CSV table of C-alpha atoms in Angstrom, one decimal:
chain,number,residue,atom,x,y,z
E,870,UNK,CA,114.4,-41.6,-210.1
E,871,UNK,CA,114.1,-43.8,-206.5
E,872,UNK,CA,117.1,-45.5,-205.7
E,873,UNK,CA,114.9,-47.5,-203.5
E,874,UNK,CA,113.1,-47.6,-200.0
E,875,UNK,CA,114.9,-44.9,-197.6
E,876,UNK,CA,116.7,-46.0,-194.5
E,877,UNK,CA,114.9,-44.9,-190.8
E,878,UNK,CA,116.9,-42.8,-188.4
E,879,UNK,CA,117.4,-46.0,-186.0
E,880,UNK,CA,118.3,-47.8,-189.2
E,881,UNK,CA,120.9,-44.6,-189.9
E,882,UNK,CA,122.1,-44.3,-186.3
E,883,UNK,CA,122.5,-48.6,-186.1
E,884,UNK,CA,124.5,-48.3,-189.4
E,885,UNK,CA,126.8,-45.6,-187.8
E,886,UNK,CA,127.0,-47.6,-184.7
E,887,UNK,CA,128.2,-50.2,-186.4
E,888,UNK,CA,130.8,-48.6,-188.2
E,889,UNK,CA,132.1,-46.9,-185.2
E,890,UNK,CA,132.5,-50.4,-183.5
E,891,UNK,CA,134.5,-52.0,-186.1
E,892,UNK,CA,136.7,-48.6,-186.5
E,893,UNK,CA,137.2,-49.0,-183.2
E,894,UNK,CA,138.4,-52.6,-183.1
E,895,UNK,CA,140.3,-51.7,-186.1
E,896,UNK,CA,142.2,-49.0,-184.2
E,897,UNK,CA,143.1,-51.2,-181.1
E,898,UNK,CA,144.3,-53.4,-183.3
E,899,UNK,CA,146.9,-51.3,-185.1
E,900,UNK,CA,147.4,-50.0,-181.8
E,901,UNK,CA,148.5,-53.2,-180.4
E,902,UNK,CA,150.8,-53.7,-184.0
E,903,UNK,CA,152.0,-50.5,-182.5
E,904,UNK,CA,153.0,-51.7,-179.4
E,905,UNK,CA,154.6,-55.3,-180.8
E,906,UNK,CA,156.8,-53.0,-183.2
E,907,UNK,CA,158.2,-50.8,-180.5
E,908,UNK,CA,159.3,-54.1,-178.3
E,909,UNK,CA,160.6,-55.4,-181.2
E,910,UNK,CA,162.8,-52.2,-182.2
E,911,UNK,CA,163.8,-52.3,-177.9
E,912,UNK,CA,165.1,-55.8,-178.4
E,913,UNK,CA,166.8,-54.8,-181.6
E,914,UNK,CA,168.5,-52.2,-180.1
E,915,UNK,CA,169.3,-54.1,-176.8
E,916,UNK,CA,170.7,-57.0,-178.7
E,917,UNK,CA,173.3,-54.7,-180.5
E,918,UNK,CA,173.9,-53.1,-177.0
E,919,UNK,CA,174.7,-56.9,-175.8
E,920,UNK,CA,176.7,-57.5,-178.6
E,921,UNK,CA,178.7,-54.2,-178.5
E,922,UNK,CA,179.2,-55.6,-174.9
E,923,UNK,CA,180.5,-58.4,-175.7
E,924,UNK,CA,182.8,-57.5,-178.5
E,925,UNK,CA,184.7,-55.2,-176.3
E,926,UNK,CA,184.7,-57.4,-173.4
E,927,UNK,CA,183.0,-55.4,-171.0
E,928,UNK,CA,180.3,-56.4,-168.3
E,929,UNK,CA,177.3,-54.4,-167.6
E,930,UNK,CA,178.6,-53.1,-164.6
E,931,UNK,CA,181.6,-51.6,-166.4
E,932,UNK,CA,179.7,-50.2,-169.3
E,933,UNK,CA,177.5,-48.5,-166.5
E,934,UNK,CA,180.1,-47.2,-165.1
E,935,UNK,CA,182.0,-45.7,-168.5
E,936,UNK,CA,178.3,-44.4,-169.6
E,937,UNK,CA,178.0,-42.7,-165.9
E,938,UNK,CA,181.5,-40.8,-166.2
E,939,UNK,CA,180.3,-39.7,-169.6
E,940,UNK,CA,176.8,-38.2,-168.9
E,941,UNK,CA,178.9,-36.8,-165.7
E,942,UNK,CA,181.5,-35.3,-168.0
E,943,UNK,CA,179.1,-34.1,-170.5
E,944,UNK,CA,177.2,-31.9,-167.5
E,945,UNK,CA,180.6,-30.7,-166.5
E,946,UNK,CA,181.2,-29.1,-170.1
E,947,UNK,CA,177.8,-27.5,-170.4
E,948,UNK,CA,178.1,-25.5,-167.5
């Protein structure tokens, strides 16, 4: 039974070339989906920050500050 005329190698290798090239495409594009998903959690997460901020009143200086005697403490108690 044919199932019709069989394809050439260059017909087989253009086929696979062109499959790779929209993969490709199709993988930058999901990688730049990515990228737009991160910077959108970041903002998330920095707009909470700002609003813890500004909820306890303090300015980024002071919270600086606070988070530096913290991470400072913190290294104190593991040695």
């Amino acid at each position: 039974m044919s199932r019709g005329p069989r394809k050439t190698l260059d017909e087989k290798i253009a086929a696979k070339e062109e499959l790779i090239g929209a993969l490709t495409n199709r993988i930058e594009s999901e990688k730049q989906e990515l990228a737009e998903m991160y910077r959108e959690k970041r903002n998330i997460q920095l707009e909470n920050i700002d609003n813890l901020l500004e909820e306890w009143a303090l300015s980024p200086q002071e919270a600086e500050e606070a988070l530096r005697r913290y991470v400072d403490q913190r290294e104190e108690e593991a040695v």
